[in-house]
Coordinates of C-alpha atoms in Angstrom, one line a residue:
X1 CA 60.5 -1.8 5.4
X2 CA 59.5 0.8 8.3
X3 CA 63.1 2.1 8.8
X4 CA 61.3 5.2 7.8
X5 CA 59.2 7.6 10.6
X6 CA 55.7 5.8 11.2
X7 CA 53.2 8.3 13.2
X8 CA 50.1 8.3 13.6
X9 CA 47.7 6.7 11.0
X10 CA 50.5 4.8 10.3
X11 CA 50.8 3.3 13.2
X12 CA 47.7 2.9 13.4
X13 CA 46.9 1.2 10.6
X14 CA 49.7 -1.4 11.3
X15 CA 48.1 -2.2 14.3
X16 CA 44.5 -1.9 13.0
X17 CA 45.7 -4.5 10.3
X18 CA 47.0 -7.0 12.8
X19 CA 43.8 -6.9 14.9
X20 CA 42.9 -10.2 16.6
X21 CA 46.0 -11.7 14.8
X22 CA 43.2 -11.9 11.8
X23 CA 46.7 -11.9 9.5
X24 CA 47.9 -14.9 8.3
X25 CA 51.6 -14.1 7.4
X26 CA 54.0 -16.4 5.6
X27 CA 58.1 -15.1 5.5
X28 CA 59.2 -17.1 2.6
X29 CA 62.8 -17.4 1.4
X30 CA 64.2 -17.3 4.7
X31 CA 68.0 -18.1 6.2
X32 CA 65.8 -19.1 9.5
X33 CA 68.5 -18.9 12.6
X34 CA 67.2 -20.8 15.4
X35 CA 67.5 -24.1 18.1
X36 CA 66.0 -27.0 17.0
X37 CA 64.3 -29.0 16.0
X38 CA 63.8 -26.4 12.7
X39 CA 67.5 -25.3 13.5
X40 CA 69.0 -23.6 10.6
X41 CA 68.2 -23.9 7.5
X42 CA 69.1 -21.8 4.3
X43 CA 65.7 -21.3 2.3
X44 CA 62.9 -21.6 4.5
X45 CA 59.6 -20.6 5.2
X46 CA 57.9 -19.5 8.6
X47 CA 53.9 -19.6 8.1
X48 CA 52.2 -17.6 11.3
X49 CA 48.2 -17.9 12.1
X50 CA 46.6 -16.0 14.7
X51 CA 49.6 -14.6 16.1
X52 CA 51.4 -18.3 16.7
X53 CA 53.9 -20.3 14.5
X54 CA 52.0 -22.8 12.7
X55 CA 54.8 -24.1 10.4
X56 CA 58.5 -23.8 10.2
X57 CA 61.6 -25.4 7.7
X58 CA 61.9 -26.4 4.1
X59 CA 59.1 -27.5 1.8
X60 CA 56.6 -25.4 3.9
X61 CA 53.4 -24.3 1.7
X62 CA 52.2 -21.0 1.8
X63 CA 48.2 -20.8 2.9
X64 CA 45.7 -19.4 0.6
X65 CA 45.7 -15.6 1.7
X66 CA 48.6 -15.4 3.2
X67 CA 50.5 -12.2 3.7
X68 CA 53.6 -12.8 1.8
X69 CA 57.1 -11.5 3.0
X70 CA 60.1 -12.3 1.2
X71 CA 63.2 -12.3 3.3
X72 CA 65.2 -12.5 0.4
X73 CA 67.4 -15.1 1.5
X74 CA 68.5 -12.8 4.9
X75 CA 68.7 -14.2 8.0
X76 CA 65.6 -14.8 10.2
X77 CA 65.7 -15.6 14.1
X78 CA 63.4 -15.5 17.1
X79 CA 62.6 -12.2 19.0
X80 CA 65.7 -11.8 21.3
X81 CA 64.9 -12.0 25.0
X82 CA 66.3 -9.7 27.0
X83 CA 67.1 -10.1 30.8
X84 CA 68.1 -7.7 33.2
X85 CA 66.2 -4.6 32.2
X86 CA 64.5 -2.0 33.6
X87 CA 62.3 -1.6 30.6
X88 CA 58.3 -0.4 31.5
X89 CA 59.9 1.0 35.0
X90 CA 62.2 3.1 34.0
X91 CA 62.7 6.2 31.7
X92 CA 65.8 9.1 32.7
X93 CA 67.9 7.0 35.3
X94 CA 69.1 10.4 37.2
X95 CA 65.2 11.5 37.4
X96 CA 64.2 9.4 40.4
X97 CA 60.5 10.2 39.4
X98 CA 61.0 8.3 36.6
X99 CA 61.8 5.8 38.3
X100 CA 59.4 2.5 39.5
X101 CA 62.1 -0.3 39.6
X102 CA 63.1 0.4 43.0
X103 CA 61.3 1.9 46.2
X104 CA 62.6 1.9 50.0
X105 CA 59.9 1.4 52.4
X106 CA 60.8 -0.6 55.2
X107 CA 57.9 -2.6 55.1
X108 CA 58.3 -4.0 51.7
X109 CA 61.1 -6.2 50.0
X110 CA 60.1 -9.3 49.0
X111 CA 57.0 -8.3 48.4
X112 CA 58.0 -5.5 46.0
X113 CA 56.2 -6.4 42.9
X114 CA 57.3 -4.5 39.6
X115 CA 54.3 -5.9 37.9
X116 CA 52.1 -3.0 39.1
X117 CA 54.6 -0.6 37.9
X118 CA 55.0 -1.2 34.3
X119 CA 54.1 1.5 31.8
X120 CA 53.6 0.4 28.2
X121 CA 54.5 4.2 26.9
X122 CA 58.1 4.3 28.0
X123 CA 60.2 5.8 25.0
X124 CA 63.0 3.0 25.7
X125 CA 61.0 0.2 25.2
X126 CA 60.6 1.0 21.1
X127 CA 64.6 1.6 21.2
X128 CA 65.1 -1.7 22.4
X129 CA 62.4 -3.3 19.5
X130 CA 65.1 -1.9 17.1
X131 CA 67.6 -4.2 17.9
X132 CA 65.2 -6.7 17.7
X133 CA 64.0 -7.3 21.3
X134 CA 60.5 -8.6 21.5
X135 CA 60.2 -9.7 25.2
X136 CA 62.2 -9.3 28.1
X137 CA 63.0 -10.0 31.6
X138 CA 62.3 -7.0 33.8
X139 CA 64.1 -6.7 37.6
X140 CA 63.6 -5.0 40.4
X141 CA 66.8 -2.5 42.0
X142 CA 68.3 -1.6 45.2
X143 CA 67.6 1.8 46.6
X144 CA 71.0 2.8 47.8
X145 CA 70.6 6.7 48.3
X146 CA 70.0 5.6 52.3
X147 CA 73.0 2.8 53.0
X148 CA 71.4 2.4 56.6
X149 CA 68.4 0.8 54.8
X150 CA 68.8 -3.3 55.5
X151 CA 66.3 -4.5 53.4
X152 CA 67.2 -7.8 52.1
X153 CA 65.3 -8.8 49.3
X154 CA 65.0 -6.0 45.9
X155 CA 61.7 -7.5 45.3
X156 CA 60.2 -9.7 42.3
X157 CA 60.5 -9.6 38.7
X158 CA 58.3 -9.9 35.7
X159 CA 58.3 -11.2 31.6
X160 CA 57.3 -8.5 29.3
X161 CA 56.3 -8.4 25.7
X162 CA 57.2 -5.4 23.5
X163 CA 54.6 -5.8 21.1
X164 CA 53.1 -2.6 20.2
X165 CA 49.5 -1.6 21.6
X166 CA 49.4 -4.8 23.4
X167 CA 49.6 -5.5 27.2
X168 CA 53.3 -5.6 28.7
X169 CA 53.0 -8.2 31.2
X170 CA 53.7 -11.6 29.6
X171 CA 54.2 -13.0 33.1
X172 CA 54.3 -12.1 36.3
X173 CA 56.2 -13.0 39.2
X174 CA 59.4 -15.0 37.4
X175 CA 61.8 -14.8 40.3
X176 CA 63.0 -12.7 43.3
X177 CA 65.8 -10.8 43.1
X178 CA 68.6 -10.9 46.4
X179 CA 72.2 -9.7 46.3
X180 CA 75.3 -10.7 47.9
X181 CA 78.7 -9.3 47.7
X182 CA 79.7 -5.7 48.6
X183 CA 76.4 -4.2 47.9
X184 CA 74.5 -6.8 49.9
X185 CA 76.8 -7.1 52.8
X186 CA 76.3 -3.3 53.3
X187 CA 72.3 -3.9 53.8
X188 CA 73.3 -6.8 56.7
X189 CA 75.7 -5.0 58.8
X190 CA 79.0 -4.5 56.5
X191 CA 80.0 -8.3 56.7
X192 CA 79.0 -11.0 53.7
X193 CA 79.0 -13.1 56.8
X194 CA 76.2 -11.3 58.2
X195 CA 74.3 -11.5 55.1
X196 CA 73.8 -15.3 55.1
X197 CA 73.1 -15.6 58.8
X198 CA 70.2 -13.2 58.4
X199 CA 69.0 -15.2 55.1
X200 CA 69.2 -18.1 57.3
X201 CA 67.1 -16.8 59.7
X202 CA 64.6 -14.9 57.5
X203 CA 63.9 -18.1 55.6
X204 CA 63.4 -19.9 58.9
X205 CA 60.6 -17.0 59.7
X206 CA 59.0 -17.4 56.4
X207 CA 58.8 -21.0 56.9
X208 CA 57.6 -20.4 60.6
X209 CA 54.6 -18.2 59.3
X210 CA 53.6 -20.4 56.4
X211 CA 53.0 -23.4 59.4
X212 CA 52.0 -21.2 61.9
X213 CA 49.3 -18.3 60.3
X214 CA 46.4 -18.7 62.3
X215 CA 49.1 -17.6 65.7
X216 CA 50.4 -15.3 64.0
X217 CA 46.5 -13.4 63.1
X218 CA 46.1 -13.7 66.7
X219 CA 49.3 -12.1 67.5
X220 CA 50.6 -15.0 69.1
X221 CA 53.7 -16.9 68.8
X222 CA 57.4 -15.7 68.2
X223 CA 58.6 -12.2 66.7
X224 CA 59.6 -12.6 63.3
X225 CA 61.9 -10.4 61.1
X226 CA 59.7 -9.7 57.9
X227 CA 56.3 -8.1 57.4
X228 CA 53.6 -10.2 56.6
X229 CA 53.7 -9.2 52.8
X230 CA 56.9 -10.3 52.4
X231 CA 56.7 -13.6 54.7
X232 CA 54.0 -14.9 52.1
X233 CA 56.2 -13.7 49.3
X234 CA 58.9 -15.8 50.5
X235 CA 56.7 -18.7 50.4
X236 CA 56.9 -20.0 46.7
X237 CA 60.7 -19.2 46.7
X238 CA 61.1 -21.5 49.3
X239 CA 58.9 -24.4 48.0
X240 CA 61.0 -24.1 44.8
X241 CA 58.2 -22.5 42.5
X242 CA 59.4 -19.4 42.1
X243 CA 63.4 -19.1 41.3
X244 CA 66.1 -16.5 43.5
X245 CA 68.1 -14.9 41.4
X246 CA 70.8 -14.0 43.3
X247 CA 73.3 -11.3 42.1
X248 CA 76.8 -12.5 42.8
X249 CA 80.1 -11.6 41.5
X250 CA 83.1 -13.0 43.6
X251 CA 84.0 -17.1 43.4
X252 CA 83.7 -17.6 46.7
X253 CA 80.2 -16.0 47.2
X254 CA 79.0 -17.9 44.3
X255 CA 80.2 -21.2 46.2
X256 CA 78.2 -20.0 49.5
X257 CA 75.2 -19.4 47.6
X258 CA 75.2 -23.0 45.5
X259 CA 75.6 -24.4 49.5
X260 CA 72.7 -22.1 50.5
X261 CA 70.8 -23.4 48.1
X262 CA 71.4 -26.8 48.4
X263 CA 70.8 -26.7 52.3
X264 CA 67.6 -24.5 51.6
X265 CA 66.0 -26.5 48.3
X266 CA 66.1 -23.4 46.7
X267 CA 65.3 -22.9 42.9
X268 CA 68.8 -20.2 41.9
X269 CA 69.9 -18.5 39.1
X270 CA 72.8 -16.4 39.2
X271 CA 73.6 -13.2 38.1
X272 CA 76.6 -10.7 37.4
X273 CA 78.8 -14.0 38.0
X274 CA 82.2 -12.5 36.7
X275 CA 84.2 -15.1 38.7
X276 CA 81.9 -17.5 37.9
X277 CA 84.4 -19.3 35.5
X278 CA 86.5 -20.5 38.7
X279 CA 83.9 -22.2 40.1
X280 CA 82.3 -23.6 36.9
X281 CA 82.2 -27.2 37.8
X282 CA 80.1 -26.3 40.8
X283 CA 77.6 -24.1 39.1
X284 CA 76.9 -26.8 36.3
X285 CA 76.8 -29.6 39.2
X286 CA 73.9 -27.2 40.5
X287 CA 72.5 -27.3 37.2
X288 CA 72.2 -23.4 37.6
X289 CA 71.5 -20.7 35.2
X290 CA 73.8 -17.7 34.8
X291 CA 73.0 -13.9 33.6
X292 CA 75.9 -12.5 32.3
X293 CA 77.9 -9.8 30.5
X294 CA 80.4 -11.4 28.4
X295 CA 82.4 -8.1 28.3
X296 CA 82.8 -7.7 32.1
X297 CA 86.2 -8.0 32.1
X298 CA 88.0 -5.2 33.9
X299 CA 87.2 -5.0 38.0
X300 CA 84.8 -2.1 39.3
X301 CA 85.0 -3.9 42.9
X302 CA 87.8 -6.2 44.7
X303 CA 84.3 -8.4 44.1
X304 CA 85.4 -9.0 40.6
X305 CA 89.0 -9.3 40.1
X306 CA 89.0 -12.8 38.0
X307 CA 87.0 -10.6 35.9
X308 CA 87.5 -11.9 32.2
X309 CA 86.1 -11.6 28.4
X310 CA 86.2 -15.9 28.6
X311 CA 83.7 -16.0 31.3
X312 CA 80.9 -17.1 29.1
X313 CA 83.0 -19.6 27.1
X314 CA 84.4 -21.5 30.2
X315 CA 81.0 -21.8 31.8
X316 CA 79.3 -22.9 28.3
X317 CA 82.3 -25.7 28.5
X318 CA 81.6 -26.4 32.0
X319 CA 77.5 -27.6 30.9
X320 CA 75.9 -24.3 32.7
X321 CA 73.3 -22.9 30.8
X322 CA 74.0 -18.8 30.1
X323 CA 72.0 -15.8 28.8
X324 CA 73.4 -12.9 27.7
X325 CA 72.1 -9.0 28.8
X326 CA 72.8 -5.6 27.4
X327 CA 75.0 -2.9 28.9
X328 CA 72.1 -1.5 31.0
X329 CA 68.8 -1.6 32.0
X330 CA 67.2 0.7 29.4
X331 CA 69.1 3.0 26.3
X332 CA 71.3 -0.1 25.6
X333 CA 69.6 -3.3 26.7
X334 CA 69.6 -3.9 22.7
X335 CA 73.1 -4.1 23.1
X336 CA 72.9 -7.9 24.0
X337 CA 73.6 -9.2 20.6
X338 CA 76.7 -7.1 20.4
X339 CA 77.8 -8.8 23.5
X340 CA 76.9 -12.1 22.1
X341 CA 79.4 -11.5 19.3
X342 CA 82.1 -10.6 22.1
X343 CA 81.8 -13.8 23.5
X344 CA 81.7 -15.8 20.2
X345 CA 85.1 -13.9 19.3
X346 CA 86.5 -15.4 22.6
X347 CA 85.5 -18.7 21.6
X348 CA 81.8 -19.6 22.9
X349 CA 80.4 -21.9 19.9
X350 CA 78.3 -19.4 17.3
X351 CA 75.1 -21.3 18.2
X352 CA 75.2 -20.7 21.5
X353 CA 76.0 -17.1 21.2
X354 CA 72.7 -16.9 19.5
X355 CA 70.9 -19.0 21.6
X356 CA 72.0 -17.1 24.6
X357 CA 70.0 -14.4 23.6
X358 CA 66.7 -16.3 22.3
X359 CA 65.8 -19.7 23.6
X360 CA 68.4 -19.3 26.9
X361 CA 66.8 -17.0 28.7
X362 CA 63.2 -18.2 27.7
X363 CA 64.3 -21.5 29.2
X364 CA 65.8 -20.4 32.5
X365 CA 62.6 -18.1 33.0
X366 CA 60.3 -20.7 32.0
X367 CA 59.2 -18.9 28.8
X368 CA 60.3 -21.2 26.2
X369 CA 56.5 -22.7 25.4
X370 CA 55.8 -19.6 24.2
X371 CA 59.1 -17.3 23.2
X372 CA 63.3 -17.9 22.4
X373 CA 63.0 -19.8 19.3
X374 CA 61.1 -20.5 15.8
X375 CA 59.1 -23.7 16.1
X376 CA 55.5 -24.6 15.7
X377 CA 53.3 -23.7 18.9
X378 CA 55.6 -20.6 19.6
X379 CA 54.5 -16.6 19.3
X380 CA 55.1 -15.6 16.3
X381 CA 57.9 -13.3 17.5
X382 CA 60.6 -13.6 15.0
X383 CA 63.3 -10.6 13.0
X384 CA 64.5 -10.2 9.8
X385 CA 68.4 -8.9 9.8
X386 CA 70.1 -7.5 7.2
X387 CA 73.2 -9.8 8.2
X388 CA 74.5 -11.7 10.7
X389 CA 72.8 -10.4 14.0
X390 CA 75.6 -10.8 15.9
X391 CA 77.5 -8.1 14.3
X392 CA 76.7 -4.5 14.9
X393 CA 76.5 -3.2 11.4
X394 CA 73.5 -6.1 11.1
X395 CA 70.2 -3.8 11.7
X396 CA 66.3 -5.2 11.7
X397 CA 64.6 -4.7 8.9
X398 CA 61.3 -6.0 10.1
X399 CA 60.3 -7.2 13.7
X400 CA 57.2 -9.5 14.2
X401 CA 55.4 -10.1 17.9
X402 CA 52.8 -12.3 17.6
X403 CA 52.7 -12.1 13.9
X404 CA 52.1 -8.1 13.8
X405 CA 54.3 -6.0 12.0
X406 CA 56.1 -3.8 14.7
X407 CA 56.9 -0.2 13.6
X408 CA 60.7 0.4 13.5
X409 CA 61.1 4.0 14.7
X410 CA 61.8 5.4 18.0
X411 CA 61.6 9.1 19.7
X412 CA 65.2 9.3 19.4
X413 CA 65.0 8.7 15.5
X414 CA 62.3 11.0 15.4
X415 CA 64.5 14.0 16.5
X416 CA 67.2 12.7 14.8
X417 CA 65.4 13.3 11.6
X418 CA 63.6 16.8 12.6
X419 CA 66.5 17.9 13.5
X420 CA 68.4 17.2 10.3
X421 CA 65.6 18.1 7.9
X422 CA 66.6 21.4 6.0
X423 CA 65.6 24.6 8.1
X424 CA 62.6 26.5 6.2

């Protein structure tokens, strides 16, 4: 149990002791919680070997060697994956030098790359490992202090791991991040209808450039509406390698979108989505993704007025495929699970609540060789909970990334208990 402060040699040794994932670990006596093919089973046992799962179910032996943990019959699940943070780019959202998620130059929008900004010392990213977050799904933002800025495109996301002394970036460049409604129809002129005429266009420029370079070095050829950075970013969105996620609220903008898409061979996922329940059938004919807050259910914008706590059930129904984020992009990404449990009180099936949090968004981000669920051939990424992790008195009473033993303690915990320790 590390529930307790761990500073410095502590810490040390735990990482020390995991060290080239020398540690074979074996978590015996396990409710294991996950997708299948191990799925759920009751007394199980997870066996991990140089950081990766090597074995996973009932009857499993444990190696010679092993590191033993007994779970004790709680229940064990995959690392939770989070999506829509700002974790590694942000630290105080109202101290904009804190900030890296976001930037304004007028040069730069598709090209905006948070990959370069990440810092692996943030204090929220060890807050967010005690709700059992392992890896997660990190977005650029719009700078909206200037609203006569028009740049289109936020820029391009990343996949993070939260193991402890290890490198952030798990992947780089997992989709580009455009949005439409309000917001985005500001940045085009004040009119939605604005904003997918310029798309148009600026796709037709990116697709321009990538046939005609070589003019375009010389300075030749036509005037085009992008820099040159973010012409080439646009590049493997449009050839379908690299997915838009496209933040969209209102029904009707989530229909132009699907036909924009569709038109354009783009790779979507959607995000925010609050009315995407009325247009279900569409997004699962699409066969697109959907980032969502389950308790979203009272309008901030005329954007969102079919706003409602069964939007995750109706488009689970519907076939679409839906993870599940926390309530913001740093203090309470961890909140996801709670938001799971929302959703499965309004009906979505338990196992996908879970599943919306783990092996969802690994799948939509193309991340699910490696994270979202406990299977052979996986990270070793994988929480014991006290209870059922979908309630909120549930807590993690040991978090695993690649096998290592994370330390459960944050800054926040740290005052907590200086400050509460008897005055001398």
């Amino acid at each position: 149990m590390l529930r307790k402060i761990v500073t410095g040699a502590a810490v040390a040794a735990i990482v020390m002791g995991a060290a080239a994932h020398a540690e074979t670990l074996a978590i015996v006596n396990a409710h294991i919680l996950t997708a299948e093919p191990v799925g759920e089973v009751e007394n199980g046992t997870i066996v991990v070997k140089d950081g990766v799962i090597s074995a996973a179910g009932q009857g499993v032996a444990v190696p010679s060697g092993a590191r033993v943990v007994d779970a004790k019959g709680q229940i064990v699940t995959a690392g939770l994956v989070a999506v829509n943070t700002g974790l590694g780019l942000t630290e105080v959202s109202s101290v904009s030098g804190t900030r890296d998620d976001r930037q304004h130059s007028e040069g730069i929008s598709a090209a905006f790359d948070v990959q370069y900004g990440l810092n692996p010392n943030t204090t929220l990213i060890p807050v967010a490992r005690l709700g059992g977050v392992t890896s997660a799904i990190v977005v650029p933002q719009y700078d909206d202090t200037d609203k006569a800025r028009q740049l289109p495109f936020a820029g391009q996301a990343a996949a993070i791991s939260l193991k402890y002394g290890g490198r952030l970036l798990l992947k780089p460049k997992i989709g580009l991040v455009l949005e439409f409604g309000e917001d985005g129809a500001s940045r085009a002129g004040g009119s939605r209808a604005a904003e997918f005429i310029q798309l148009r266009a600026l796709f037709d420029d990116a697709r321009y450039y990538t046939s005609h370079k070589a003019a375009y070095e010389r300075g030749e050829g036509r005037n085009l509406g992008l820099s040159r950075l973010d012409l080439e970013a646009l590049a493997p969105v449009l050839d379908g390698s690299m997915p838009l996620i496209v933040i969209a609220h209102r029904a009707s903008d989530i229909s132009e979108v699907l036909r924009l898409g569709r038109d354009s061979g783009l790779k979507l996922i959607l995000s925010g989505a609050e009315e995407a329940w009325m247009v279900a059938s569409e997004i699962a004919a699409a066969k697109v993704p959907v980032l969502l807050n389950p308790t979203d259910n009272i309008p901030s914008s005329f954007d969102m007025l079919g706003a409602t706590l069964l939007n995750a059930k109706r488009l689970s129904d519907a076939g679409v495929e839906i993870a599940i984020e926390g309530n913001d992009t740093g203090p309470r990404v961890r909140d996801l699970r709670y938001n799971a449990g929302v959703a499965v009180s309004r009906g979505l099936p338990y196992a996908k609540g879970v599943e919306a949090i783990t092996l969802a968004p690994a799948r939509i981000f193309g991340l699910d060789k490696q994270v979202g669920s406990i299977a052979p051939g996986k990270r070793g990424d994988i929480v014991v909970w006290t209870g059922d992790p979908l309630e909120p008195l549930s807590v993690a009473t040991q978090v695993f990334v690649e096998g290592a033993e994370q330390p459960l303690t944050s800054r926040a915990e740290e005052l907590r208990d200086r400050y509460l320790a008897p005055a001398r």
